[in-house]
Structures are given as C-alpha cells and as structure tokens.
Amino acid sequence: MPLSPEQQAEIDALRGNPQPTLRTVAPGMEKHLYQARPVLDHGFVRVIDYMGDDAAICQAARVSYGKGTKSVQNDEGLIRYLMRHWHSTPFEMCELKLHVKLPVFVARQWIRHRTANVNEYSARYSILDREFYIPAPEHVNAQSEVNNQGRGDVLQGEEAARVLEILKADSARCYDNYEAMISADGQAGLARELARMNLPANIYTQWYWKVDLHNLFHFLRLRADAHAQYEIRVYADTICEMVADWVPAAYGAFEDYRMGAVTMSSQMVECLRRMLKGETVTKENSDMSAREWREFEEVIK
Amino acid sequence: MPLSPEQQAEIDALRGNPQPTLRTVAPGMEKHLYQARPVLDHGFVRVIDYMGDDAAICQAARVSYGKGTKSVQNDEGLIRYLMRHWHSTPFEMCELKLHVKLPVFVARQWIRHRTANVNEYSARYSILDREFYIPAPEHVNAQSEVNNQGRGDVLQGEEAARVLEILKADSARCYDNYEAMISADGQAGLARELARMNLPANIYTQWYWKVDLHNLFHFLRLRADAHAQYEIRVYADTICEMVADWVPAAYGAFEDYRMGAVTMSSQMVECLRRMLKGETVTKENSDMSAREWREFEEVIK
Amino acid sequence: MPLSPEQQAEIDALRGNPQPTLRTVAPGMEKHLYQARPVLDHGFVRVIDYMGDDAAICQAARVSYGKGTKSVQNDEGLIRYLMRHWHSTPFEMCELKLHVKLPVFVARQWIRHRTANVNEYSARYSILDREFYIPAPEHVNAQSEVNNQGRGDVLQGEEAARVLEILKADSARCYDNYEAMISADGQAGLARELARMNLPANIYTQWYWKVDLHNLFHFLRLRADAHAQYEIRVYADTICEMVADWVPAAYGAFEDYRMGAVTMSSQMVECLRRMLKGETVTKENSDMSAREWREFEEVIK
Amino acid sequence: MPLSPEQQAEIDALRGNPQPTLRTVAPGMEKHLYQARPVLDHGFVRVIDYMGDDAAICQAARVSYGKGTKSVQNDEGLIRYLMRHWHSTPFEMCELKLHVKLPVFVARQWIRHRTANVNEYSARYSILDREFYIPAPEHVNAQSEVNNQGRGDVLQGEEAARVLEILKADSARCYDNYEAMISADGQAGLARELARMNLPANIYTQWYWKVDLHNLFHFLRLRADAHAQYEIRVYADTICEMVADWVPAAYGAFEDYRMGAVTMSSQMVECLRRMLKGETVTKENSDMSAREWREFEEVIK
C-alpha cells in the first residue's frame, strides 16, 4: 500500500500544520491523524477527524456546563458503569471519521452497519485503480468442515499455488478488459458505469466512513470477533488500536464488558448455579441443545 | 429469469391458499403477492408482504380508533395535503417487503439507502448461481461527454460486439474458476468466503428488502429518476407500478409533488416573478450560474 | 379506560369483517387485533397491524422462494441459533403497529427508542382529553435510598394520601385552566399550541407506534426489565404477552437469550472458571469493583 | 437565563485554554464554543463541539487524501452542486454537538427528529430547577381561525393578563407541590420518577444534542420555517446563525436551495409554462384544488 509521493505530501502538509482550538483534544488520537495504517496488501485505515474523548462521554452523561470531570478516576468509574448497564447514548457523543481503502467484498460486509455516514469513491464517475487483494499464502484456507461460513486449514502445495494463480490472472485480465472497454482510443469508449461490472470483488475501493463511538463499538464487537472473516477482522483490529489510544477508559470498558464478555442464556445460568452448589451437570440434564452445551463448555473451561 | 419448476410450485402453493385476516387488505397488492416480475435478463422483484393501504395512512395521521375514514375523497385530500407539506410520518405507517434478484453492482447502489431492512443471500455460506447480467445491445452505451456520471449514445458495430463478448467471456471464465477453486474433487476446496472474491460485479445476488412507504418514495424519487443508472431504474420503475396498485392515492400524490415536481431556488423564484411581470430575464441578469440557468430553462420551457 | 360506545363500535366493526389475504397470517395475533388491552388507569395498547410470523423470520434468513420451512422444529432451531448469535436482520423482517394511550412522562421515555415510526395525537391541532394518570396507592413509593433512579418502599398513611391529593388537585386545576384559556366564550381564546404548556406530565397522550421485531425486542429488554420505571414496564409487559402469541418461537428465544440471560464481564468469567475448579474466590481476589462483585453474586446465587 | 457564577466560571475556563490540534478548525465556530446564547426567557443554545467545515464536505465528496481543495471558489461551486442535486452524504461528514436548555413542550417536538444523538437531564435521577417558560406578552396569541395548528392575533388586555397570570400561578403551585412531595423533611419523600409527573410542560429541561449537518439542515428547514411554532423557531434561528459562521458556503447553498426554495407540483409547473407563454391561468383552469391554488399564488406574487 505505498502512497504516491503526492499523497504522502498532502498528508505531511496536514500533519505539519497544528492550529489552536478550544475544543476537546485527545492527544492519543492526534498522533494517528491522517497517517495511513496499512491493512492487507493494498488497503489502509486513516483517521481524518474525531470528536470528543473519555471526559466528553461523562460530560454528556451528566449534561454538565463545564468539563464535567471531577477526576480521571471518577470518570473511569462512570464510564464502566454506563457500559455495564447498556447506557449507550453518552458513547454516541464521540464521533470518528476514517478514510478506508478496502476490497469490495469487505466493503459489502462493512456497509451492512447502517448507522454510519459513508462517501464512497464512485466508479460511475471515476476510473478505479488496478489494485486487487491477493491473499498471503498463510490466509488461503479450505472451506471449514464444521462451520458453513468459516475457514478450515491453510491450503497446501499445488492447490494453494493454483488458487493464487487464478486470483491473479483473473484480476489482471478483467482489469485489462475494463481498461480496453472504456478506452477512447479509436472507439467511443464504454460508459464507466457499465464497464465497472467486469471487475471482480477483490478490487480495492475507498470511502470516508463516519460513525459514533457506540455504533463503532458494535461494529468492532462483531468484526474484531474470532468468527468474523479474516479480511474484515484486520481492519477492525487496526481500528481497535486507534480507539484504545483515543478513549482509553471507554475502550477498556468495551474490552471487559463486550469483547471479553460472555452472554449466558437462562439455561446456562441455571446450570452454573447447580454446578457451583456441587452438582454434576451434564449435557443430558442441562436442558440445552448439543450445540448450546458445546458453547457453554467453551466458556467455562 | 425463468424460475425453476420447484420455485414456481412454491409460489403457486402460496398463491393458492387465501386465509381470512382482520387486518387491512389492499386488493391491488394481493394480485402481485409472490409473483416474480422479471427485470433485466435474470433479475426480478416480487412482493412478499405488505402492511397498510391509503386508509391506514389517514388513520395514523388522525390517530383514530377505527378505520379513520369518512370517505375515500376525504382521504385523498388528506394524503395530498400530507405529501405537499412534508408530513412524512403517516407514510411510514405502511410497509413493503420485497424479494429482489439483482446484479451486485446494482445492489451496491441500492444498499446506500440505509433506512430499510435487508437479508442478503450469503456467499460466505452458500454457492452463488452462474447468472450474470449481460446488457441488451440497446443498453450498451458510450461514456457521456457532458456528464461525468452518465451515458451517451448506444455503442455500434464492432465496438458493441467486442464489449458484449468481453463481458460474457470474463463472467464465464471467472465463474469456471470460482467453481474450480471451491471444488472438493481431489483437493481440499477453497473456502467460499474467499472464492467469491473472484466473481465480477455483474453476477446476480438476491435479498429480502423491507422498507416503509416514506423511505420507499425517497428511493423511488432518486432511482426512478431520469439521471439514475438504467440498471437500477428498471427496478424502481417496476416497484412504482406495484406501489400504484397498492396505495393509489399516495402514489398519485407522490407523482404530483415529488416525481413530477420541481424545486426552484430562491434565485429561480425571483426570476420567475420578474418574468411574470413581463420583464425580460436572461442568464446575465439572473444571478444564476450558467449551470443553474440551464436547469431553470429546462423547467420553464 | 372505558372506551366510548362509538370507539367500541368502530373496533367491533373492524373485528367483524374478516377478509381473505394471501399474506402470512399469524392466528395468535389475529385475536388481539384492534382490542384495547387496558394499562394503568386510563391507558391501553392495541394491535393495529402486524407483518410476518416465526416462519417469515426463517424465510428471510434463508432468502427463500416459498415459505422456507421444512418443519416447525427446524424453524425453531434456526430462530434460536439466530438469536443466540446476534443475527438481527431476520427479526427485522417482522413488523408490529400499535395504538397506545399513555401518560406524557411515559411517552417521553418511550420516544427515546429512535428506530420506530410514530404518529402522535397533536395538541397543537386538537384539544387533549381530561385524563390524568393517578397511581394506585400500592404504586406510590418513596425515593430509593440505594438507587438514585429508583423507588423504595410504598408510601404509607398521611404522606401517601397527601401525594395522591396533590396529584389529583393539580391535574384538575391545570386542566380547568387549560380549558378556560382556550375557550372562545366571550374572549379570543388562547392558541392550543400555547395552552398545552399548562398541562402536567401525567396527562394522557396517544400515538400510533410501528416497529420491527428486532427493535421491539430491544425495547422490551430494557423496558420490561426489573429496573425500568413501573409505569412503562406495565406497557412492556402487556406487549410481551402479545408478542408471545404472535411469534412464539422468537419470543421463547428472546426470553432465554435476552430477558433471562446474563452478560458476564471478562473478570466475571475468569472468577467463574476459578470457582468451578474449586478455588475460593472473594471480592478481594476477584479484580472487580464492589459494585460489580455485588452484581456477580446476584447472578450466581 | 443568567448562568450561575460557577457555570460562567466553567465556561470561561474552557474558553481560556486553546490547545493545538491537527484537525480541521473552523474559526467562525471557535468564537461560539461554550458560550450560552440566550433563547426565550430561560433557555439557551451553546456549541460544545463540532467536526468539519466547508472544505471537509468537499474532501469527503472527492474521497481525497489531502484537504481536497483546489480553491475556495471551486469548493463553493461543488457545495452548491451537491445541495442542488440532493447529494446528502457529503454534508453528513460534518457534525455539531450542542447543549440546549428548552421547555419540555419544545423538547417534545424537537425529539421527533430521530437521526440525532441525545442525552437529556434525567428527572428520574435529579431534581429539576424551578424555571418555567412564561411567554412575553407579544407572543401570547389567539388560536388561528384559518389554520388549525397555528396562531392568530396577539391577545389583548384582560384576556392576555389572565393567561399570563394562570401560567405563572399554575407553574408555581405545581413546582411547590413537586418540592413538597419529594422533600424528606419529616416524611419518606416521594420518588423523583413519580413526582416529576406533577410538572407542567413549560418547565425547562436540558440536553446534549449531536447531529450531522445534513440532518441539521433538515431540522432547520422545518423548524426555522414560518409555519413552525414560535417557541421552537427561535432555537432554530439561533442555530442558523451559528451554522452560517461555521460552514458559510454550505449555509448559503442551504438558504438558496432549501430555505428560500419552493417546490412546485407538476400541476404548478404546467400552469407556469402556460402563463409564461402569455396564457391567462386561473384557479378554474388550473387543475389545482383551492388550497393548492392559494399556495401557488403566494409563490408567484
């Protein structure tokens, strides 16, 4: 994902020009601003703007006149309380704007999170770059045998090589033909809005994506999860690191009460209580399906 | 878009089984239920369910106990008033659920309308069918020379033939390779969530899409518009016909006050007033940009 | 909450007129249609319309052509899986429209659930009825001493009597003055949009409220919870009963995986694992705050 | 609306402490930050934070790496184009966070704009202040005789005096009784969540309200409109002044293409064309209802 010299120059110009503001400033986030953090082979995430910090969450929760902070410790306690008890509105008072470059098949998953603002690069209006996601060999996996929507072992040898060969060759040919169709050299040139249909889903697109912290946490919980597809998880992981620097108390609460938390069904809670009293509980006397029992065992082991 | 015999049998079974309900029934919509209306070469739109009718809009606007109708004529007057004065909430009280089959590049535009509910066929979980949109020759156009995001004249002769040949050949090859990669014959078989990235944007996908009437009208205004891309416009046009049968009064108001309406800027209104007083107004004395003046002339001519 | 004879007649007329439809019909919900279920002293909830049933959730999840059902048992298993794994979109494919009469202070809490459609009776346009919520004596509680936003013991004797007396007298006086101000008898008559400001928050208002099942479950989880204010909880409880009749499988999954479920933080899960291994875990060695430890003890006891 | 000395000190502290940031800074908005702009007798609006400026709208529309600006003039042209053609997403890339103090009956209208984030001062948790909106004599109007949801002439003499007397007396009495009921002096003290129901709708509440620029423009178009109730219009007018300083190009486009614009129905456009050709068009040969004709005449005169 090497930026062009012009792009890097634009970023440097923005980073070289601090200005005074009266707004809340989050020093941990200032260091990320505009920098392109590489993701996958040609993608990136970069922070374009942010609003608020940990103190702003508390200030809104208290509907206060000033900073609303008695102490950092107080604020952290309040934030943990708000997260634990599903008070979502104070977290909505922080906002993040990102510039993301990502393969189209990842973008299609990402866009399903509706409570966000998006401006995508238009392939009706502009010509897409010749950049395709080709997975690294260690991320070319077989279909999972136990999970219909998951991956199994890494492909080996000839099969892996053949897959990578196909992905590269088809991308290249489709793009060559895209270019040939829109070319105005000696022909009228196909409309871009039509020509784009020849491009496969591993081509890269870009967008500006703006979201509040509550909805961002929801996105991260689903997409940084172990069951998310690897290619979107790496974006979520990258954003997690940025958010940890931006709002450390909120991010800590998110880790404890969301990412690292477990929801136990009423049946699971009942079994737990029996086990803690010393009773031997098995799948047979648990009132759970086989699948739920397996999920339960994973939690308590 | 020939349905398989099984699919047609399922539709026939649903259509052959009327049941009594106490809910509002819209006879104009019952006739569309479950039928697949063909769109493009392999796509379709079919109504899965609906809630409400013209009277339900009025009933909600009046927060009434009963049908809320004094007469059909009264209802139509109220609906026109609500539409004209941007009272959107009564229209939100009707809901439509569609099953749509559409090319991925159309789906990508469509999904930008965020206030709707969507369940898309999952290519992580399932294998996509070998169905690709190949435009009819009369819809293979050159890039517009005046509009960066539009089409110009229909392509002719050799160029048109070459474009169609490319689209067909690349689709076929990409799909062959998709199938080869996921095959478990003598190999592990690539995960479906990875293999799908080899498929171009003219492959068909399907989804269930549910939306309220207010947001549907917003969708239709933008997508049934002459400036919308042809491939999404035909879907919008098809839905328009269904909506006209479902809520004729609301649809009529939509046509008069949205689709066929024109928004005039304060500058345009000012010019109009001067013209109606007999003054000669030209681009030069209009206080409009060249582009706005052109748009103004289109309206009043 | 006695309906007027006219209102009851309108409801009877609607209930006396079944019509054939090809849509999904949920027999359990048909019996509720239009009936006003009393809530509090003058309030009610009544079902105006619904879309979908348990099978429709599965049909959308499978993006299927027909009913999408292999068997009721299969459907229930799928629904429980979807709920357990936070697949929210299939539940969004069901929709409910209610007519609710409720005190203004309850309406102000309710409206904070933004993902819903609302038409409220307009006090700018119309005159409100003289109906105020006066709590039953067993629901007049003292401020909680442990919870800043909760209730303690029921008020007794003279204090309870005085409270009820005040609520009744102030409501009556405010309404008398509201009527006097808007009266056109021998005076111009104050605008209704101004006069309404004299009415206290226990006056009843009405609205049509339409919501999808996913967002309804979210509402019910928060508002049917033991920590919700009693006056909104009784509305949520009433709606729960309706939903249980409408989509029994989805409602059962909601009870097991949401209402009756417990979210355990990463610290809690860690403690649990230690306890199940036989270790003695106390607040001191738990890495939890006093408050979290108390919440943990409540779950496992 | 005099702030307490502590509140003013908190505001001064925030304004006295500029910090460097790399983010976009809008100098026109910095001057408003934290200042409480008085509205009505005890209300205010103050800017707590903002994200973006005119250039940020263009940057997002272009999905660019740097500031995305060629020149201020270019940017203004692009912004006007985006506004004229209903491209809403670039405007969503700016965000505003306000602290607002407002009467409850205004808050109830305001909250109907759902696409915003809100934290309201909780009367379950805290005790409300003794502050009520009492209209200035020049804003005490009679019910409109032509518009069911509007005001007519200003009330005069005795009637006006009586109205003001009632509003003041009932507010005072209700608040006295609210205080008496929650008092713990010699009694248990009624729960705050119950006591609040005795307070009339002219009591002031406060909230933090955060919204993107597109949705803010929608709010302003409806609420700064001549048909909006005076008491919410003054808030909208105040916010308009702030927005004009923040994003002058976008605000100018909003004035020309939204606030000052007129939507003409297909019938109106048809009449216009006939009139411009010299034809005499009257209500009778216009194909419009009496009401629409009146609205048409207002526009063109």
Short mmCIF file of C-alpha atoms in Angstrom, two decimals, chain B:
data_model
loop_
_atom_site.label_atom_id
_atom_site.label_comp_id
_atom_site.label_asym_id
_atom_site.label_seq_id
_atom_site.Cartn_x
_atom_site.Cartn_y
_atom_site.Cartn_z
CA MET B 1 -35.30 -15.17 -15.47
CA PRO B 2 -37.10 -18.49 -15.74
CA LEU B 3 -37.91 -19.78 -12.28
CA SER B 4 -37.22 -23.44 -11.69
CA PRO B 5 -40.28 -25.68 -11.54
CA GLU B 6 -39.76 -26.06 -7.77
CA GLN B 7 -39.68 -22.31 -7.28
CA GLN B 8 -42.78 -21.82 -9.38
CA ALA B 9 -44.50 -24.59 -7.41
CA GLU B 10 -43.68 -22.88 -4.13
CA ILE B 11 -45.10 -19.61 -5.44
CA ASP B 12 -48.23 -21.33 -6.72
CA ALA B 13 -48.72 -23.00 -3.35
CA LEU B 14 -48.58 -19.66 -1.60
CA ARG B 15 -50.94 -18.02 -4.08
CA GLY B 16 -53.41 -20.88 -3.89
CA ASN B 17 -54.03 -20.56 -0.20
CA PRO B 18 -56.00 -17.44 0.84
CA GLN B 19 -56.68 -17.15 4.56
CA PRO B 20 -59.01 -14.86 6.48
CA THR B 21 -57.49 -11.90 8.30
CA LEU B 22 -58.89 -8.96 10.22
CA ARG B 23 -56.09 -6.72 9.02
CA THR B 24 -56.32 -4.11 6.31
CA VAL B 25 -56.23 -5.79 2.91
CA ALA B 26 -55.17 -3.92 -0.23
CA PRO B 27 -56.74 -5.80 -3.15
CA GLY B 28 -54.48 -4.07 -5.66
CA MET B 29 -51.48 -5.57 -3.94
CA GLU B 30 -52.85 -9.04 -3.32
CA LYS B 31 -52.64 -9.73 -7.03
CA HIS B 32 -48.89 -9.04 -7.01
CA LEU B 33 -48.07 -11.21 -3.99
CA TYR B 34 -45.25 -13.72 -4.57
CA GLN B 35 -45.29 -13.27 -8.38
CA ALA B 36 -41.84 -12.69 -9.81
CA ARG B 37 -41.84 -9.63 -12.10
CA PRO B 38 -38.84 -10.03 -14.45
CA VAL B 39 -36.28 -7.21 -14.51
CA LEU B 40 -33.13 -7.20 -16.67
CA ASP B 41 -32.01 -10.56 -18.03
CA HIS B 42 -32.12 -12.69 -14.87
CA GLY B 43 -33.48 -10.42 -12.17
CA PHE B 44 -36.88 -9.99 -10.62
CA VAL B 45 -38.90 -8.18 -7.99
CA ARG B 46 -41.63 -9.90 -6.05
CA VAL B 47 -43.82 -8.73 -3.20
CA ILE B 48 -43.53 -10.96 -0.14
CA ASP B 49 -45.71 -8.97 2.24
CA TYR B 50 -47.19 -5.53 2.80
CA MET B 51 -48.76 -3.60 5.68
CA GLY B 52 -51.39 -0.89 5.30
CA ASP B 53 -53.10 0.97 2.47
CA ASP B 54 -54.25 4.52 1.69
CA ALA B 55 -56.78 4.44 4.53
CA ALA B 56 -54.10 3.32 7.00
CA ILE B 57 -52.10 6.46 6.21
CA CYS B 58 -55.07 8.62 7.15
CA GLN B 59 -55.92 6.52 10.18
CA ALA B 60 -52.43 7.07 11.56
CA ALA B 61 -52.45 10.77 10.73
CA ARG B 62 -55.68 11.08 12.70
CA VAL B 63 -54.58 8.65 15.47
CA SER B 64 -58.05 7.22 15.21
CA TYR B 65 -59.82 4.27 16.78
CA GLY B 66 -61.45 2.86 13.72
CA LYS B 67 -60.74 2.95 10.03
CA GLY B 68 -60.42 6.69 10.34
CA THR B 69 -62.12 7.24 7.05
CA LYS B 70 -65.03 9.46 6.39
CA SER B 71 -64.86 8.94 2.65
CA VAL B 72 -62.36 7.96 0.02
CA GLN B 73 -62.41 11.54 -1.29
CA ASN B 74 -61.60 12.96 2.15
CA ASP B 75 -58.76 10.53 2.48
CA GLU B 76 -57.27 11.51 -0.83
CA GLY B 77 -57.39 15.18 0.08
CA LEU B 78 -55.66 14.49 3.38
CA ILE B 79 -52.99 12.37 1.71
CA ARG B 80 -52.25 15.10 -0.83
CA TYR B 81 -52.03 17.67 1.96
CA LEU B 82 -49.64 15.46 3.96
CA MET B 83 -47.40 14.88 0.94
CA ARG B 84 -47.38 18.55 -0.07
CA HIS B 85 -46.44 19.70 3.40
CA TRP B 86 -43.74 17.08 4.01
CA HIS B 87 -45.58 15.27 6.80
CA SER B 88 -43.65 12.09 6.43
CA THR B 89 -44.65 10.05 9.47
CA PRO B 90 -48.08 8.87 8.27
CA PHE B 91 -46.46 7.39 5.15
CA GLU B 92 -44.05 5.49 7.40
CA MET B 93 -47.06 3.57 8.68
CA CYS B 94 -47.16 1.46 5.51
CA GLU B 95 -44.52 -1.17 4.96
CA LEU B 96 -43.44 -3.29 1.99
CA LYS B 97 -41.34 -6.45 1.90
CA LEU B 98 -39.78 -7.46 -1.41
CA HIS B 99 -37.67 -10.32 -2.68
CA VAL B 100 -35.28 -8.94 -5.28
CA LYS B 101 -32.76 -10.59 -7.55
CA LEU B 102 -30.27 -8.09 -8.91
CA PRO B 103 -26.68 -7.71 -10.15
CA VAL B 104 -24.13 -6.95 -7.45
CA PHE B 105 -23.22 -3.54 -8.90
CA VAL B 106 -26.91 -2.56 -8.63
CA ALA B 107 -27.09 -3.97 -5.10
CA ARG B 108 -24.15 -1.77 -4.14
CA GLN B 109 -26.07 1.37 -5.12
CA TRP B 110 -29.30 0.15 -3.63
CA ILE B 111 -27.86 -0.61 -0.19
CA ARG B 112 -26.86 3.02 0.24
CA HIS B 113 -30.48 3.63 1.23
CA ARG B 114 -29.90 2.87 4.86
CA THR B 115 -33.39 3.11 6.34
CA ALA B 116 -34.51 -0.36 5.30
CA ASN B 117 -34.13 -3.94 6.47
CA VAL B 118 -32.12 -6.38 4.38
CA ASN B 119 -31.31 -10.08 4.35
CA GLU B 120 -28.94 -10.92 1.54
CA TYR B 121 -28.09 -14.37 0.23
CA SER B 122 -24.74 -15.16 1.81
CA ALA B 123 -21.83 -16.08 -0.44
CA ARG B 124 -19.84 -16.95 2.67
CA TYR B 125 -22.37 -19.64 3.46
CA SER B 126 -23.71 -20.70 0.05
CA ILE B 127 -22.56 -21.07 -3.53
CA LEU B 128 -23.75 -18.39 -5.95
CA ASP B 129 -25.54 -19.38 -9.15
CA ARG B 130 -23.97 -18.94 -12.57
CA GLU B 131 -26.07 -15.96 -13.60
CA PHE B 132 -24.59 -12.74 -14.90
CA TYR B 133 -26.09 -9.53 -16.20
CA ILE B 134 -25.19 -9.04 -19.85
CA PRO B 135 -26.83 -5.86 -21.12
CA ALA B 136 -29.07 -5.95 -24.15
CA PRO B 137 -27.34 -4.33 -27.16
CA GLU B 138 -29.56 -1.24 -26.92
CA HIS B 139 -28.27 -0.59 -23.39
CA VAL B 140 -24.56 -0.69 -24.16
CA ASN B 141 -23.72 2.99 -24.24
CA ALA B 142 -20.65 5.15 -24.54
CA GLN B 143 -19.46 7.35 -21.71
CA SER B 144 -21.40 10.62 -21.77
CA GLU B 145 -19.38 13.58 -22.97
CA VAL B 146 -21.29 16.14 -20.92
CA ASN B 147 -21.97 14.22 -17.73
CA ASN B 148 -19.15 12.50 -15.88
CA GLN B 149 -21.55 10.02 -14.36
CA GLY B 150 -23.78 9.23 -17.28
CA ARG B 151 -24.12 7.50 -20.61
CA GLY B 152 -24.03 8.84 -24.13
CA ASP B 153 -25.01 7.19 -27.37
CA VAL B 154 -25.52 3.47 -27.83
CA LEU B 155 -22.34 1.75 -28.97
CA GLN B 156 -22.35 0.47 -32.52
CA GLY B 157 -21.00 -2.34 -34.61
CA GLU B 158 -17.71 -3.88 -33.75
CA GLU B 159 -17.19 -1.96 -30.53
CA ALA B 160 -20.54 -3.06 -29.16
CA ALA B 161 -19.89 -6.64 -30.15
CA ARG B 162 -16.46 -6.59 -28.52
CA VAL B 163 -17.87 -5.25 -25.26
CA LEU B 164 -20.55 -7.92 -25.08
CA GLU B 165 -18.00 -10.58 -25.94
CA ILE B 166 -15.71 -9.44 -23.14
CA LEU B 167 -18.48 -9.30 -20.56
CA LYS B 168 -19.65 -12.77 -21.42
CA ALA B 169 -16.21 -14.34 -21.63
CA ASP B 170 -14.88 -12.82 -18.43
CA SER B 171 -18.02 -13.74 -16.49
CA ALA B 172 -17.83 -17.30 -17.71
CA ARG B 173 -14.14 -17.69 -17.01
CA CYS B 174 -14.38 -16.14 -13.54
CA TYR B 175 -17.26 -18.42 -12.67
CA ASP B 176 -15.50 -21.50 -14.02
CA ASN B 177 -12.53 -20.68 -11.87
CA TYR B 178 -14.76 -19.96 -8.85
CA GLU B 179 -16.24 -23.42 -9.21
CA ALA B 180 -12.85 -25.00 -9.73
CA MET B 181 -11.42 -23.36 -6.63
CA ILE B 182 -14.21 -24.43 -4.28
CA SER B 183 -14.48 -27.94 -5.70
CA ALA B 184 -13.61 -30.69 -3.24
CA ASP B 185 -12.89 -33.13 -6.04
CA GLY B 186 -9.38 -34.30 -5.39
CA GLN B 187 -8.46 -31.20 -3.41
CA ALA B 188 -9.34 -29.53 -0.10
CA GLY B 189 -11.51 -26.86 -1.74
CA LEU B 190 -11.10 -23.14 -1.14
CA ALA B 191 -13.33 -21.51 1.48
CA ARG B 192 -16.42 -19.96 -0.12
CA GLU B 193 -15.81 -16.66 1.70
CA LEU B 194 -12.53 -16.41 -0.23
CA ALA B 195 -13.58 -17.85 -3.57
CA ARG B 196 -16.36 -15.29 -4.02
CA MET B 197 -13.77 -12.55 -4.49
CA ASN B 198 -13.12 -13.87 -7.99
CA LEU B 199 -16.66 -13.06 -9.14
CA PRO B 200 -17.32 -9.89 -11.14
CA ALA B 201 -19.91 -7.27 -10.21
CA ASN B 202 -22.42 -8.36 -12.83
CA ILE B 203 -23.14 -11.61 -11.01
CA TYR B 204 -26.66 -11.77 -9.56
CA THR B 205 -27.38 -11.77 -5.86
CA GLN B 206 -30.73 -11.84 -4.02
CA TRP B 207 -32.18 -10.26 -0.96
CA TYR B 208 -35.25 -9.65 1.08
CA TRP B 209 -35.71 -5.90 1.40
CA LYS B 210 -38.25 -4.31 3.71
CA VAL B 211 -38.93 -0.59 3.81
CA ASP B 212 -41.62 1.85 4.90
CA LEU B 213 -43.52 3.82 2.30
CA HIS B 214 -41.90 7.17 3.10
CA ASN B 215 -38.42 5.80 2.62
CA LEU B 216 -39.55 3.82 -0.39
CA PHE B 217 -40.80 7.03 -2.02
CA HIS B 218 -37.42 8.60 -1.33
CA PHE B 219 -35.74 5.62 -3.00
CA LEU B 220 -38.09 5.80 -5.97
CA ARG B 221 -37.64 9.53 -6.42
CA LEU B 222 -33.89 9.10 -6.75
CA ARG B 223 -33.78 5.76 -8.57
CA ALA B 224 -36.74 6.13 -10.95
CA ASP B 225 -35.28 9.50 -11.97
CA ALA B 226 -34.00 10.04 -15.49
CA HIS B 227 -30.48 10.56 -14.11
CA ALA B 228 -30.33 7.23 -12.31
CA GLN B 229 -28.36 4.43 -13.92
CA TYR B 230 -30.58 2.44 -16.26
CA GLU B 231 -29.93 -0.86 -14.47
CA ILE B 232 -31.35 0.34 -11.14
CA ARG B 233 -34.04 2.48 -12.77
CA VAL B 234 -35.78 -0.56 -14.23
CA TYR B 235 -36.13 -1.99 -10.73
CA ALA B 236 -37.51 1.31 -9.45
CA ASP B 237 -39.94 1.52 -12.37
CA THR B 238 -41.22 -1.97 -11.63
CA ILE B 239 -41.73 -1.13 -7.96
CA CYS B 240 -43.55 2.08 -8.96
CA GLU B 241 -46.15 0.01 -10.78
CA MET B 242 -46.69 -2.16 -7.73
CA VAL B 243 -46.99 0.83 -5.41
CA ALA B 244 -49.50 2.49 -7.73
CA ASP B 245 -51.72 -0.59 -7.34
CA TRP B 246 -51.18 -0.78 -3.59
CA VAL B 247 -51.76 2.83 -2.44
CA PRO B 248 -53.18 4.68 -5.45
CA ALA B 249 -53.87 7.96 -3.65
CA ALA B 250 -50.45 8.14 -2.03
CA TYR B 251 -48.80 7.20 -5.29
CA GLY B 252 -50.72 9.90 -7.15
CA ALA B 253 -49.61 12.50 -4.61
CA PHE B 254 -46.05 11.22 -4.92
CA GLU B 255 -46.17 11.68 -8.69
CA ASP B 256 -47.52 15.23 -8.46
CA TYR B 257 -45.47 16.53 -5.53
CA ARG B 258 -42.25 14.56 -5.83
CA MET B 259 -41.54 12.77 -9.13
CA GLY B 260 -43.10 15.42 -11.34
CA ALA B 261 -42.33 18.33 -9.05
CA VAL B 262 -39.54 20.82 -9.38
CA THR B 263 -37.62 22.57 -6.64
CA MET B 264 -36.90 26.17 -7.54
CA SER B 265 -34.10 28.01 -5.77
CA SER B 266 -34.71 31.46 -4.32
CA GLN B 267 -32.94 32.88 -7.41
CA MET B 268 -35.23 30.97 -9.74
CA VAL B 269 -38.35 32.09 -7.89
CA GLU B 270 -37.12 35.67 -8.10
CA CYS B 271 -36.57 35.38 -11.85
CA LEU B 272 -39.99 33.80 -12.32
CA ARG B 273 -41.68 36.67 -10.56
CA ARG B 274 -39.87 39.16 -12.75
CA MET B 275 -40.78 37.23 -15.89
CA LEU B 276 -44.44 37.02 -14.91
CA LYS B 277 -44.43 40.81 -14.53
CA GLY B 278 -43.29 40.99 -18.15
CA GLU B 279 -39.61 41.67 -17.56
CA THR B 280 -37.06 40.03 -19.87
CA VAL B 281 -34.78 37.90 -17.76
CA THR B 282 -31.60 36.46 -19.20
CA LYS B 283 -28.75 34.42 -17.82
CA GLU B 284 -26.81 37.66 -17.49
CA ASN B 285 -29.29 39.41 -15.21
CA SER B 286 -30.47 36.29 -13.41
CA ASP B 287 -27.92 35.96 -10.58
CA MET B 288 -27.54 32.28 -11.51
CA SER B 289 -24.54 30.28 -12.62
CA ALA B 290 -24.51 29.01 -16.21
CA ARG B 291 -25.40 25.55 -14.98
CA GLU B 292 -28.33 26.71 -12.86
CA TRP B 293 -29.63 28.85 -15.69
CA ARG B 294 -29.62 25.83 -17.97
CA GLU B 295 -31.54 23.81 -15.39
CA PHE B 296 -34.00 26.69 -15.00
CA GLU B 297 -34.62 26.91 -18.72
CA GLU B 298 -35.32 23.19 -18.86
CA VAL B 299 -38.04 23.60 -16.27
CA ILE B 300 -39.91 26.52 -17.74
CA LYS B 301 -39.73 25.54 -21.38
#
